[in-house]
Short mmCIF file of C-alpha atoms in Angstrom, two decimals:
data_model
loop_
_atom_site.label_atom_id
_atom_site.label_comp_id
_atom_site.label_asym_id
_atom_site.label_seq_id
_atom_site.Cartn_x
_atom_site.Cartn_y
_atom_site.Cartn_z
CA UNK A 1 17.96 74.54 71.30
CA UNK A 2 15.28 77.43 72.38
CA UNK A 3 16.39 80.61 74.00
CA UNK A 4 19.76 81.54 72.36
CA UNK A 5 20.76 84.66 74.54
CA UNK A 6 24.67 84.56 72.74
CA UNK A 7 25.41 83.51 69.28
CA UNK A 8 25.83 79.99 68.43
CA UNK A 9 29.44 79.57 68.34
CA UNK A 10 29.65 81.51 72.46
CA UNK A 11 26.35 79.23 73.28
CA UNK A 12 28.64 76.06 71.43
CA UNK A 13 31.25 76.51 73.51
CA UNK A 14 29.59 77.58 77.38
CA UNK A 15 27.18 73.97 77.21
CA UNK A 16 31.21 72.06 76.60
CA UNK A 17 32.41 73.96 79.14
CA UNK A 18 29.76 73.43 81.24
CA UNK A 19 29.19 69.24 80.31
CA UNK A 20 32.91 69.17 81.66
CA UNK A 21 32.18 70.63 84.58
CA UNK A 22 29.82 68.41 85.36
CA UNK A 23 31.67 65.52 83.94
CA UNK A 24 34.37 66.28 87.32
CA UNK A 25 31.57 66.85 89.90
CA UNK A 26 27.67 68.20 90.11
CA UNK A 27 27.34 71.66 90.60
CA UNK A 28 24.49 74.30 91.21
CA UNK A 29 24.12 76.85 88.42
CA UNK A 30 25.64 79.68 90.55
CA UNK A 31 28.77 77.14 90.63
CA UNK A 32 28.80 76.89 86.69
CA UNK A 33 28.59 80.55 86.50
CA UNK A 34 31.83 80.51 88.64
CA UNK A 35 33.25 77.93 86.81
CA UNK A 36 32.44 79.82 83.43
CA UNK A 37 33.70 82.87 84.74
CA UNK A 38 37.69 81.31 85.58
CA UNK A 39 37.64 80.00 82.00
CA UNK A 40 37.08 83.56 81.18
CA UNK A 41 34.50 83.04 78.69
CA UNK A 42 31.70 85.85 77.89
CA UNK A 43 29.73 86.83 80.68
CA UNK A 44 26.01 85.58 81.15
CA UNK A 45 23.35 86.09 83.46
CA UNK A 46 22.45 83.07 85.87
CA UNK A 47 19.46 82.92 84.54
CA UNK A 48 20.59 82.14 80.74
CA UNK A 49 22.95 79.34 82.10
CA UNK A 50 20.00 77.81 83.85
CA UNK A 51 17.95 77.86 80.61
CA UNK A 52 20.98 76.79 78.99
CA UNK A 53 20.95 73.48 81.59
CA UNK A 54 17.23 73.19 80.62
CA UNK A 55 17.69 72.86 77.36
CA UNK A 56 20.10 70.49 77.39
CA UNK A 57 18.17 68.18 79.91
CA UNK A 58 17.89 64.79 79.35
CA UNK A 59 21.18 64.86 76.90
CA UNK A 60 24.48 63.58 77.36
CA UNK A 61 23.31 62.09 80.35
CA UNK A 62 22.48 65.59 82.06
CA UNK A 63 19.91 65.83 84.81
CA UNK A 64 18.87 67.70 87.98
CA UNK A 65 19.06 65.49 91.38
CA UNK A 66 15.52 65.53 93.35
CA UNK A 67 15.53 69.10 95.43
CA UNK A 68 16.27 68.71 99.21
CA UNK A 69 13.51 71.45 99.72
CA UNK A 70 11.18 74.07 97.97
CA UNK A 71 13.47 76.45 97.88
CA UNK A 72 17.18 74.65 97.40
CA UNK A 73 18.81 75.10 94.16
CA UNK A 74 18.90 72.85 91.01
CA UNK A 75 21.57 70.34 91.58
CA UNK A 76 22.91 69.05 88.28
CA UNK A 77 24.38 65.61 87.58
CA UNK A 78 25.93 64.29 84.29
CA UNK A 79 25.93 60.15 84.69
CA UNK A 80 29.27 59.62 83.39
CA UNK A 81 28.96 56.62 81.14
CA UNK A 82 26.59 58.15 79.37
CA UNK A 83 28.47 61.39 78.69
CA UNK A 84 31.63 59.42 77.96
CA UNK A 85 30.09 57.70 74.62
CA UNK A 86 30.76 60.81 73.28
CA UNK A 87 34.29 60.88 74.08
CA UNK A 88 34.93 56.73 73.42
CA UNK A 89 38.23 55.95 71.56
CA UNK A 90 38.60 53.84 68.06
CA UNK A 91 39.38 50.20 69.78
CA UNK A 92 42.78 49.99 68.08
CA UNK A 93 43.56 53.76 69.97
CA UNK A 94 42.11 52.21 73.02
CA UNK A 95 44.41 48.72 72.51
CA UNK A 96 47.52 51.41 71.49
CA UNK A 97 46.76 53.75 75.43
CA UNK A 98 46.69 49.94 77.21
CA UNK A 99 49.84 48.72 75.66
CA UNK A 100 51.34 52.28 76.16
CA UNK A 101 50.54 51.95 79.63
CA UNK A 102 52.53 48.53 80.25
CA UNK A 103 55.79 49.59 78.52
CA UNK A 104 55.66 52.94 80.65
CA UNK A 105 54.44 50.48 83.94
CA UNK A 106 58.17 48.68 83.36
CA UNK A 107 60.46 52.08 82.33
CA UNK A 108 58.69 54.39 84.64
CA UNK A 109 58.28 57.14 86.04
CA UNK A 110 54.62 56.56 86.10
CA UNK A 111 54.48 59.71 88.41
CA UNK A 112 54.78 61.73 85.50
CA UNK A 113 51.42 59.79 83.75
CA UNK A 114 49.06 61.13 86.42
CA UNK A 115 46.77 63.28 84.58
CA UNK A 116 46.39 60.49 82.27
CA UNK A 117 45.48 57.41 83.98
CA UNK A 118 41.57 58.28 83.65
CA UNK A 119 41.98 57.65 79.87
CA UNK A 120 44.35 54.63 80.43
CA UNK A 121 41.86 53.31 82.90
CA UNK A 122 38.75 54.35 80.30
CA UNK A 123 40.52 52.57 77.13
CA UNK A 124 41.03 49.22 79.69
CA UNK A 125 37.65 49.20 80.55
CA UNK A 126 36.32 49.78 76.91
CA UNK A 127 38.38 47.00 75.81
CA UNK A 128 37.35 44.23 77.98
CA UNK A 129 33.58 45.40 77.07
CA UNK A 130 34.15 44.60 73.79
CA UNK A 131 34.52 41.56 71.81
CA UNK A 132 36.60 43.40 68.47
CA UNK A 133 39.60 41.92 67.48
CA UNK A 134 41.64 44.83 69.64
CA UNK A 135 39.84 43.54 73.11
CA UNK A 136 40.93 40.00 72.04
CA UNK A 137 44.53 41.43 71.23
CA UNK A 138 44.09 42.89 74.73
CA UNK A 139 43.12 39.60 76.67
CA UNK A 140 45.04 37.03 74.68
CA UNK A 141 48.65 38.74 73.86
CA UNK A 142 50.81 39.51 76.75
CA UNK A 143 53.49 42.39 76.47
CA UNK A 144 56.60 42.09 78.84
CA UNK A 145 60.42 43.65 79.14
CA UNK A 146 63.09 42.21 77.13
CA UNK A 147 64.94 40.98 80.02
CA UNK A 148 64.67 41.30 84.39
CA UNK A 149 64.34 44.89 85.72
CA UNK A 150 64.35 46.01 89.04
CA UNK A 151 60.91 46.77 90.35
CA UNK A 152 60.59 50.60 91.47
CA UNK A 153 61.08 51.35 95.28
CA UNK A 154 57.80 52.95 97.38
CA UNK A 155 58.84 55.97 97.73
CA UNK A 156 57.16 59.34 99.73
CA UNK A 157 55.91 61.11 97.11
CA UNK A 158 56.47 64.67 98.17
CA UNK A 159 59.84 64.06 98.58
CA UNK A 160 60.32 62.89 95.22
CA UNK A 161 58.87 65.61 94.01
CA UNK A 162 61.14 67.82 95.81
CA UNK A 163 63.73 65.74 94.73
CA UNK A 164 62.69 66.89 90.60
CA UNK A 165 62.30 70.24 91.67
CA UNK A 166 65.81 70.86 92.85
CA UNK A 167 67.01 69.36 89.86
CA UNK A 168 64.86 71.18 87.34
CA UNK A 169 66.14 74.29 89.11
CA UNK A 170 69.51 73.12 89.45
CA UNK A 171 70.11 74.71 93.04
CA UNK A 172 72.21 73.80 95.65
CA UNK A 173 71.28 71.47 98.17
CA UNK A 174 72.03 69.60 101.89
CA UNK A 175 71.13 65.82 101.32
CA UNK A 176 70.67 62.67 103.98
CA UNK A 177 72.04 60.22 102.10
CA UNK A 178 71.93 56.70 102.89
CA UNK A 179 74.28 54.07 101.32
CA UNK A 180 72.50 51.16 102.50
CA UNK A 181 69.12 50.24 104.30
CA UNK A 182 69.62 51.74 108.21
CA UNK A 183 73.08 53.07 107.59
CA UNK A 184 73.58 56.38 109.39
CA UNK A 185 72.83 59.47 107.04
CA UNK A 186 76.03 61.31 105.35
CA UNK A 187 75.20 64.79 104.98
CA UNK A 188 76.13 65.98 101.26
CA UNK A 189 76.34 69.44 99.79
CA UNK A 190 76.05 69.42 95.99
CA UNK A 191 74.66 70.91 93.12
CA UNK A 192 71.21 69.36 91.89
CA UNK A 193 71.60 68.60 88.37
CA UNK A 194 69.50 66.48 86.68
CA UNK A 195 67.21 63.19 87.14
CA UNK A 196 67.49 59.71 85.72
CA UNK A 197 65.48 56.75 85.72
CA UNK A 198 67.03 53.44 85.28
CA UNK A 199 63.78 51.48 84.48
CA UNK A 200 61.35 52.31 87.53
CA UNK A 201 64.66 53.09 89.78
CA UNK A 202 64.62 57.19 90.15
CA UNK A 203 68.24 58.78 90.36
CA UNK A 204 69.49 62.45 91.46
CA UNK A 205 72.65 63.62 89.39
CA UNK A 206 74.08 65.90 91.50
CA UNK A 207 77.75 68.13 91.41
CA UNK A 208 79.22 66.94 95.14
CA UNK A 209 80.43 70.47 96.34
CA UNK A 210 83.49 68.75 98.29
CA UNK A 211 84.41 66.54 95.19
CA UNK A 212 83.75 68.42 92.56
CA UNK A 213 82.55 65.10 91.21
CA UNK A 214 79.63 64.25 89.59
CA UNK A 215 77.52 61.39 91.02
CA UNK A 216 74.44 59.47 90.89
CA UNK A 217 72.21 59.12 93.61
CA UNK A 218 68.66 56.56 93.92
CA UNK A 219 65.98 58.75 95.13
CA UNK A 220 65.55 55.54 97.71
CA UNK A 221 68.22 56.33 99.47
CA UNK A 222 67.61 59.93 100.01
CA UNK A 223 65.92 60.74 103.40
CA UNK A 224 65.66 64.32 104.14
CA UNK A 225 66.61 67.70 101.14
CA UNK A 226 66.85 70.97 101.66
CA UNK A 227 67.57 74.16 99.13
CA UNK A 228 70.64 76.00 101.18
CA UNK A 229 71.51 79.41 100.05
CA UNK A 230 74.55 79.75 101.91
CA UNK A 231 76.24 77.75 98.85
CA UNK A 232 76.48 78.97 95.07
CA UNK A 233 75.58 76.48 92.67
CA UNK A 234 78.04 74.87 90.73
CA UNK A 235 76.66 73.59 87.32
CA UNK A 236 79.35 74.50 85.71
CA UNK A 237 79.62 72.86 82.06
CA UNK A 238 77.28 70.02 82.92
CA UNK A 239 75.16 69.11 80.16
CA UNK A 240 72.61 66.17 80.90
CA UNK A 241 72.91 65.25 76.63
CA UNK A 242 77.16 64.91 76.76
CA UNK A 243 76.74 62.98 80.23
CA UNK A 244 74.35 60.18 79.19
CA UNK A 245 76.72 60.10 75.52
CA UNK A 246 79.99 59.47 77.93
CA UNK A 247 78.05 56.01 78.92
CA UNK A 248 77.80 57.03 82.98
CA UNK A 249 74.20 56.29 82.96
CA UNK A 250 74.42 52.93 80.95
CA UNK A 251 77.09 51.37 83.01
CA UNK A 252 79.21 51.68 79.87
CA UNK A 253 82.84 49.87 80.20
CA UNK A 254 84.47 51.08 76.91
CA UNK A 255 83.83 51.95 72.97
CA UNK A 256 81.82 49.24 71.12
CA UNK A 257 83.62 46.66 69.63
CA UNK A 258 83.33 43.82 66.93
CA UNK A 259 82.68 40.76 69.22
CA UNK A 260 83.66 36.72 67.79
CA UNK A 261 82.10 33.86 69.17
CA UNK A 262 81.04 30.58 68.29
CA UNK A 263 77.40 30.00 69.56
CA UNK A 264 74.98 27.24 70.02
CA UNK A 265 71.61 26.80 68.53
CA UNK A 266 69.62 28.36 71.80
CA UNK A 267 71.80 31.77 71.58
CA UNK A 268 71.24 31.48 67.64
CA UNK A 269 67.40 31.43 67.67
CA UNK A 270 67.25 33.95 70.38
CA UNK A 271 69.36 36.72 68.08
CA UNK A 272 68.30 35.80 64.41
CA UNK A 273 65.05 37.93 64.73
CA UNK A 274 66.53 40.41 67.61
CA UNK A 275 70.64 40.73 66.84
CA UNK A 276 72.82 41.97 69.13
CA UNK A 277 73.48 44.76 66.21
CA UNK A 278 72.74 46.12 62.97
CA UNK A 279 76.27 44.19 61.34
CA UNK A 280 75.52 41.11 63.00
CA UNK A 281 76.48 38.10 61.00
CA UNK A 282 75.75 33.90 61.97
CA UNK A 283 77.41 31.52 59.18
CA UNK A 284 77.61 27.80 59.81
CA UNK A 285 80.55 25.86 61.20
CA UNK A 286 82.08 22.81 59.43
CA UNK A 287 81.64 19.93 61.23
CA UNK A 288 79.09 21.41 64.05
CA UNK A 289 75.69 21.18 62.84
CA UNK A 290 74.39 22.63 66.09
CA UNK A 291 76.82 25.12 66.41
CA UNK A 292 77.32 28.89 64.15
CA UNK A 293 80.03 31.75 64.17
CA UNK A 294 78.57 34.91 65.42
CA UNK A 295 80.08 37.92 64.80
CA UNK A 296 78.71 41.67 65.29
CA UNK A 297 79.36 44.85 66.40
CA UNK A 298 78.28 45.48 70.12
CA UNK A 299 78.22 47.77 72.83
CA UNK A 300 80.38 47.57 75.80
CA UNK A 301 78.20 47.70 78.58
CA UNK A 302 76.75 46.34 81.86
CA UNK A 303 74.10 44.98 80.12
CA UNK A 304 75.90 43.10 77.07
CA UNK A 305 78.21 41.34 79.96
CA UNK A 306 75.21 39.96 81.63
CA UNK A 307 73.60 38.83 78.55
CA UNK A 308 76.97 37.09 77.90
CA UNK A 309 77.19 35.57 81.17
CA UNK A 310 73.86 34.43 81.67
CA UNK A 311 74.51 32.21 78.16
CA UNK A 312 78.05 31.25 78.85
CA UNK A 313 77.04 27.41 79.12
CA UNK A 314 76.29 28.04 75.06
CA UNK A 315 78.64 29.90 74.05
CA UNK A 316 82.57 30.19 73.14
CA UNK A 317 84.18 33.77 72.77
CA UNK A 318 86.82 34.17 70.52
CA UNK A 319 87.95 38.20 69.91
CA UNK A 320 88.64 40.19 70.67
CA UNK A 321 91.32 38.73 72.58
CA UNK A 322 91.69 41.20 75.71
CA UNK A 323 87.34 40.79 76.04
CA UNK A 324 87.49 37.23 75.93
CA UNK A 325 90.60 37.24 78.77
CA UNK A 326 88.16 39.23 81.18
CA UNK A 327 85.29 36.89 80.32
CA UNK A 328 87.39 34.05 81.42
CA UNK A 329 88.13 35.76 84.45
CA UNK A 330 85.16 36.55 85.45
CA UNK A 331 83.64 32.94 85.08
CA UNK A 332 86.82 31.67 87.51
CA UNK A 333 85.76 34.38 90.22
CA UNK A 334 82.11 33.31 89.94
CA UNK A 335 83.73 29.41 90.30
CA UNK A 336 85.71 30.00 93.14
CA UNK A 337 83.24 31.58 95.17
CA UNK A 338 80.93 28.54 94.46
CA UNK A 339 83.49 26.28 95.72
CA UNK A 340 84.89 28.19 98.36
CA UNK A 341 83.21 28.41 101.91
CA UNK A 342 83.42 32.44 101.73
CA UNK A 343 82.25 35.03 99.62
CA UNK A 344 85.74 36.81 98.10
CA UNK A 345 85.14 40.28 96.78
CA UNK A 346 87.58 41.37 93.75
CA UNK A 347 89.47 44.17 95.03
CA UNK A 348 89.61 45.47 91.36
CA UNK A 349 87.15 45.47 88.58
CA UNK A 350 86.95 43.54 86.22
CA UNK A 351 85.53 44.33 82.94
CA UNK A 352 86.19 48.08 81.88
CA UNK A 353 89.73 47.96 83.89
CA UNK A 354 92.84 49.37 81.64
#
């Protein structure tokens, strides 16, 4: 380049500075000078950043748009695919951002992504111009969750962010809450905590001021919040680590335990290559080809009881002796209410119950 006014490494870094600008939107030089000046980078005259520009003409995809008159100012454009071959991401990096993108799509909060999805949407478009082995990974492998997960609710966005405000601030609050769809509001005064997501579903932990009680709310469900000052927060001891280690946000029923059961071959291919844990062990059975002993350590949750429920057809458990009781229960509610004309609600749970 002709005309350095600065020395190379200011010059270096005022054309990036400037290419980005452009990259967002076209600007006139007195714009760039702006621009230049926020970043708080060395001061220049107009006149060297429009020498600068003309220098750099005809690079990186930078040019001037026809003048609207004699005397209208430069305009200056960067064509964006142009510019963005200099920024273009290794194909497996690319495959690695698209595949990134999925898992996030199913745990959420994709909120959060935001100021990313021009490079997830760059490395997807990249991809499928391609014909490398990471566009065909990209096109012929399909990534999914492990099992069903509720999709995430449309929410208003600016109350959702309020929502993670409170609780990053931890402040006390008046809440609408709604415990079903049209169901009158019940006013609440608590203590924003903390936030959870169960898979795309957004939660408020809050500290219910006439309680004391800590309790989960769905963002869904949350119509109107307001900071109040006329009540002192209570945090108290609350500490988000201890609180998802007591189980409350995993549904847990109890301590893991060693489960027994006798399974059939479907349950056995599903867990040889994914056990149900790390001290998981399948020997055969005499006398039932089709059949193996399972047994393994396992967390009592939510989610192991459905995963046991959904295979009960193919599957027998055997200890620990108070589990397998409840399981048996459970499968003669789920029977009677398939046989019986009315839906009969357990007036006490079930699983977790002392």
């Amino acid at each position: 380049m002709e005309g350095h006014t600065t020395a190379n490494a200011s010059l270096t870094i005022r054309c990036i500075y400037m290419l980005l600008a452009l990259y967002e939107k076209n600007r006139t030089t007195a714009e760039l000078l702006d621009y230049l000046e926020r970043k708080e980078l060395a001061n220049v005259s107009k006149r060297t950043i429009q020498r600068n520009l003309e220098d750099l003409e005809g690079y990186f995809g930078l040019s001037r748009l026809p003048k609207n008159g004699a005397n209208a100012p430069d305009v200056w454009q960067l064509e964006q695919q142009e510019f963005e071959r200099l920024l273009e991401l290794e194909d497996p990096v690319a495959l690695a951002l698209v595949i990134a993108e999925q898992q996030l799509a199913e745990l959420g909060p994709m909120d959060v992504f935001k100021p990313v999805e021009g490079l997830f949407k760059r490395a997807k478009e990249q991809l499928a111009a391609r014909n490398s082995l990471a566009s065909l990974w990209y096109r012929r492998v399909k990534v999914s969750a492990a099992s069903h997960r509720l999709t995430g609710p449309q929410l208003d966005s600016e109350k959702s962010q309020r929502l993670l405000e409170v609780a990053l601030k931890q402040v006390a609050v008046r809440l609408h809450y709604h415990p079903h769809q049209d169901d009158p509001a019940q006013v609440i005064r608590a203590t924003a905590l903390a936030v959870f997501y169960r898979g795309a579903v957004a939660y408020l932990v809050l500290r219910d001021h006439a309680s004391d009680r800590v309790r989960q709310l769905p963002f869904s469900r949350i119509s109107e919040v307001r900071e109040i000052v006329t009540d002192d927060p209570r945090v108290g001891d609350f500490d988000l680590e201890e609180y998802a280690a007591s189980g409350a946000l995993a549904y847990k029923f109890g301590e893991p335990f060693r489960l027994e059961a006798i399974i059939f071959n479907s349950v056995r291919r599903e867990i040889e290559d994914a056990p149900l844990g790390d001290d998981q062990e399948i020997s055969p059975i005499e006398g039932q080809p089709n059949c193996r002993r399972l047994r393994v350590t396992v967390p009592y949750t939510l989610n192991l009881v459905q995963w046991l429920l959904a295979r009960a057809a193919y599957l027998k458990i055997l200890a620990p002796t108070d589990f397998r009781d409840k399981f048996k229960e459970e499968l003669v509610r789920a029977l009677a209410n398939i046989e019986n004309d009315q839906l009969n609600v357990p007036q006490r749970r079930n699983f977790g119950a002392d």
